[in-house]
CSV table of C-alpha atoms in Angstrom, one decimal:
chain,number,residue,atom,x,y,z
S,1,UNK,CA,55.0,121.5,187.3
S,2,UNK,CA,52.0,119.2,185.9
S,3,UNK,CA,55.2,116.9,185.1
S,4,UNK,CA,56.5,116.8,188.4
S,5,UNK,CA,52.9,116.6,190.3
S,6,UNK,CA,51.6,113.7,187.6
S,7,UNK,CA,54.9,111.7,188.4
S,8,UNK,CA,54.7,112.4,192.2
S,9,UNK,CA,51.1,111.0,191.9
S,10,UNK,CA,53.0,107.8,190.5
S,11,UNK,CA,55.1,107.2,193.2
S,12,UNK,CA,54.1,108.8,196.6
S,13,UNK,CA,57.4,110.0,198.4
S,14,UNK,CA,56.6,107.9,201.7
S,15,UNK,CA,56.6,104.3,200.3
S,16,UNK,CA,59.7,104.7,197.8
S,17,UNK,CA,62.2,102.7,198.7
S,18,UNK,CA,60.0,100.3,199.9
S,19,UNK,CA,57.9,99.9,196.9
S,20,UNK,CA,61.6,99.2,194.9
S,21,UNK,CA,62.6,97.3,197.0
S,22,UNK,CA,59.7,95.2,196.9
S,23,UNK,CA,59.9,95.3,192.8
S,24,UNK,CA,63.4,94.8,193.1
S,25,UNK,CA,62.6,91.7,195.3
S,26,UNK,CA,60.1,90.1,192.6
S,27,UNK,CA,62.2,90.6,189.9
S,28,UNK,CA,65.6,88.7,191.4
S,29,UNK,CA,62.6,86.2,192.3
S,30,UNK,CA,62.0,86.0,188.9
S,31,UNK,CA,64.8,86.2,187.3
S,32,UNK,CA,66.2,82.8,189.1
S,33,UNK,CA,63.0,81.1,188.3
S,34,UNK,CA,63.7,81.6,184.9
S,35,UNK,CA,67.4,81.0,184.7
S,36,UNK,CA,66.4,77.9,186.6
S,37,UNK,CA,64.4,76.9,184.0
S,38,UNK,CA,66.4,78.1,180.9
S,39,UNK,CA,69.9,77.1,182.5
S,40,UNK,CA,69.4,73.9,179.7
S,41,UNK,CA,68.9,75.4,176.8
S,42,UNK,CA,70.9,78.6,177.3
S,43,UNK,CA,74.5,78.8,175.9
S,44,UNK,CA,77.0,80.8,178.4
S,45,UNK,CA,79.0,81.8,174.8
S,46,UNK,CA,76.4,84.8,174.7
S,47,UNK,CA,75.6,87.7,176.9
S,48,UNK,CA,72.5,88.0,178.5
S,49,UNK,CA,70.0,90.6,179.7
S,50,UNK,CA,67.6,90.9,182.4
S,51,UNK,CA,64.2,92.1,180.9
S,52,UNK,CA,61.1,92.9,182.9
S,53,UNK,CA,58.4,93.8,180.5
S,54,UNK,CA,55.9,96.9,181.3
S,55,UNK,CA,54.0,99.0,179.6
S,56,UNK,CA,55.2,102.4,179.2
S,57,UNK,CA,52.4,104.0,177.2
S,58,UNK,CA,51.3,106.1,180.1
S,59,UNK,CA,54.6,107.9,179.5
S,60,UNK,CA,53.6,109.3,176.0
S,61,UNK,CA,51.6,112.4,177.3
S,62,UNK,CA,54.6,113.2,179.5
S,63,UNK,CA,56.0,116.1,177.2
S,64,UNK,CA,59.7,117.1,175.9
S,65,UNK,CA,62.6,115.2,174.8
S,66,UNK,CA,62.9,111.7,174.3
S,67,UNK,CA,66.2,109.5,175.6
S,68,UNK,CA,68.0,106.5,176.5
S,69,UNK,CA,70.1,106.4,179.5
S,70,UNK,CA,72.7,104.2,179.6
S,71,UNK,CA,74.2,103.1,183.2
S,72,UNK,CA,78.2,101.5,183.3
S,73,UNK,CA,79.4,100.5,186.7
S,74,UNK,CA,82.8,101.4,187.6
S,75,UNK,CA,83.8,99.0,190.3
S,76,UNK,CA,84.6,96.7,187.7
S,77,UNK,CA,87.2,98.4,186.0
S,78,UNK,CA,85.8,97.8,182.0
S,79,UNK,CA,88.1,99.1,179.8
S,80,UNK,CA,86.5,101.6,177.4
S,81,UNK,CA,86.1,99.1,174.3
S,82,UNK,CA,84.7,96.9,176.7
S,83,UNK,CA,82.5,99.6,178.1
S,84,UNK,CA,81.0,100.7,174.4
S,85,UNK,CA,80.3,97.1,173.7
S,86,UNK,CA,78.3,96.6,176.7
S,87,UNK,CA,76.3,100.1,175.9
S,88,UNK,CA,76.0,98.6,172.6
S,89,UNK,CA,74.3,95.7,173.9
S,90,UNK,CA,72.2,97.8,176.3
S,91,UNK,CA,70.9,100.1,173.8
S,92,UNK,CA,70.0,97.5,171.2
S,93,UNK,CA,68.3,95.3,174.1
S,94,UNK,CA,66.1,98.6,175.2
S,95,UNK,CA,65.1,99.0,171.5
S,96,UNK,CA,64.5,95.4,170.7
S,97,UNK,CA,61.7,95.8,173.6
S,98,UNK,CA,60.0,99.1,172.9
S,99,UNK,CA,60.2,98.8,169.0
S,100,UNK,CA,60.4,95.3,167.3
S,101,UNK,CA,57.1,92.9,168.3
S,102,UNK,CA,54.0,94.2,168.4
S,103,UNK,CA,52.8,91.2,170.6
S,104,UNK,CA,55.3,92.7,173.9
S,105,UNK,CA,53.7,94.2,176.2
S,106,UNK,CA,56.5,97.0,176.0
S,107,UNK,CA,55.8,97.7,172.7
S,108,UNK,CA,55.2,101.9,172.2
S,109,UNK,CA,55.9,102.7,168.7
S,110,UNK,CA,54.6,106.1,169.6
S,111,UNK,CA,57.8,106.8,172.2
S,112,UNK,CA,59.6,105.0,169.9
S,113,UNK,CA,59.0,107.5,167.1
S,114,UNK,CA,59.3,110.4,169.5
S,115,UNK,CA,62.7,109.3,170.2
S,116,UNK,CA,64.0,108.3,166.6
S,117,UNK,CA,62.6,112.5,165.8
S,118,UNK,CA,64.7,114.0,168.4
S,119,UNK,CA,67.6,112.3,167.2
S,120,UNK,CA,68.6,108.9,169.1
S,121,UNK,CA,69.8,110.6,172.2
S,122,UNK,CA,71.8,108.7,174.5
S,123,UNK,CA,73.5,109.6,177.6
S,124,UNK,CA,76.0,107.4,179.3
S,125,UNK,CA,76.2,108.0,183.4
S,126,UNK,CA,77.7,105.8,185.8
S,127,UNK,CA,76.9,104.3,189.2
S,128,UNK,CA,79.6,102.3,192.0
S,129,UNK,CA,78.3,98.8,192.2
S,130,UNK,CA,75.8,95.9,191.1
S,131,UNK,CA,73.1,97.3,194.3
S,132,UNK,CA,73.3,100.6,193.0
S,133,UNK,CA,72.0,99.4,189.7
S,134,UNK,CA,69.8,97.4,190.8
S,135,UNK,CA,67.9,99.8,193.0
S,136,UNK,CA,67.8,102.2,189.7
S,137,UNK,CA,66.3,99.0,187.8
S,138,UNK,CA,63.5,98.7,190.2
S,139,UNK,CA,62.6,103.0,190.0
S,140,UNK,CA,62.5,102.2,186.2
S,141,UNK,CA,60.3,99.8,186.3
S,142,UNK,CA,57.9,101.0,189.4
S,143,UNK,CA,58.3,104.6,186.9
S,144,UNK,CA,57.4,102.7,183.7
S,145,UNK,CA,60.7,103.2,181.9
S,146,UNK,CA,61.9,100.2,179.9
S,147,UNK,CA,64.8,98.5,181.7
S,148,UNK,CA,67.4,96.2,181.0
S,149,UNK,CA,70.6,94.8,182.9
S,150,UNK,CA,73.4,93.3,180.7
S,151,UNK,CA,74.9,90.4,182.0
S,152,UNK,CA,79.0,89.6,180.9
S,153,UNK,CA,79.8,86.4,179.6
S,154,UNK,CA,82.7,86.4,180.6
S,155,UNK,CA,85.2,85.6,177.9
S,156,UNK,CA,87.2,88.8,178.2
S,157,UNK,CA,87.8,91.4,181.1
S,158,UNK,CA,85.4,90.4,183.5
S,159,UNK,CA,83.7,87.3,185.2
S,160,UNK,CA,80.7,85.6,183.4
S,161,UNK,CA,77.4,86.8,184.2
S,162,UNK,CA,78.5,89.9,186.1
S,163,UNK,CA,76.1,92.9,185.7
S,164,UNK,CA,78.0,95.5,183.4
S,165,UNK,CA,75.7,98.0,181.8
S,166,UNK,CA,71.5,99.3,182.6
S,167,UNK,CA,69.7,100.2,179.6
S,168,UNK,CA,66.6,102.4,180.3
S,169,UNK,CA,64.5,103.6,177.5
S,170,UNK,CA,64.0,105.3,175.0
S,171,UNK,CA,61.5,107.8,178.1
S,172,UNK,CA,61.1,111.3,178.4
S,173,UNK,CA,63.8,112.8,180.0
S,174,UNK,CA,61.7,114.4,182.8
S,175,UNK,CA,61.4,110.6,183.5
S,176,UNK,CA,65.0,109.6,183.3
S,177,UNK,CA,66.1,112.4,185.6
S,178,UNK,CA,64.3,110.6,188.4
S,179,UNK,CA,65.8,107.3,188.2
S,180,UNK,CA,68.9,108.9,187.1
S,181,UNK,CA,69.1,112.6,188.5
S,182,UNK,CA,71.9,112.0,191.3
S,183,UNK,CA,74.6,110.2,188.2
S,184,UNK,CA,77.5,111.6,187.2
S,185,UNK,CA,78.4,111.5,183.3
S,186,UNK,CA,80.5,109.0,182.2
């Protein structure tokens, strides 16, 4: 119940899909500024991934087990090699935030250390389209989940720089389950 309250506190019911969309706005914003400005010096040989940095330390007194969620979209039809090496990339992206530079603003070795403890967990779930995922993007970040979107380059199945997989953790899964409550498993 203190769970549910603290997070309710977080994002008041009446302004919810306003505030994402309004995150969700800002980060599409900038997310073309800066493939404006990196569209020189970026190869399109290598996927890519959407990172908005936050800060997610406020989710370390939020008790029980630690997670990653991993979010494949199915109106693209992956094939399931395809599929585990876009969760691949998704999962290493999420951990590469939370766990490798100290000088991120993401940086929680403490979540991080919950989450190597209980194992690694990972759940795969899946969502119908590229607005779906991005609407889940936004919660994660206006929650304070670490959030990534992978970005196809292309030279296989599916057109370069589509959206293929969301990364969002390692976070408690009491967290998780808001962004991700209504998902089916993959």
């Amino acid at each position: 119940l203190v769970t549910g309250y603290y997070l309710g506190q977080i994002l008041p019911t009446a302004s919810k899909s306003g505030h994402v969309k309004e995150i969700l706005r800002q980060l599409k914003q900038n997310a073309q500024l800066e493939n404006t400005s990196d569209s020189q010096s970026e190869s399109s040989d290598y996927e890519t991934e959407d990172e908005y940095e936050i800060e997610s330390i406020s989710l370390n007194d939020v008790p029980g087990e630690v997670r990653m969620a991993l979010v494949i979209r199915q109106d693209l039809g992956m094939q399931k090699g395809k599929v585990a090496a876009q969760c691949a990339h998704a999962a290493l992206s999420c951990f590469r935030m939370i766990a490798t530079d100290e000088a991120r603003k993401s940086f929680n070795p403490v979540m991080v250390e919950r989450w190597l403890r209980s194992g690694q967990a990972k759940i795969t779930l899946k969502c119908h389209g590229e607005e779906d995922m991005d609407e889940l993007y936004a919660k994660a970040i206006s929650l304070g989940v670490n959030a990534c979107v992978i970005h196809d380059a292309g030279r296989t199945q599916i057109a370069a720089g589509s959206a293929t997989v969301l990364g969002l953790g390692p976070a408690p899964k009491a967290v998780l389950d808001q962004i991700t409550g209504g998902l089916k498993l993959y």
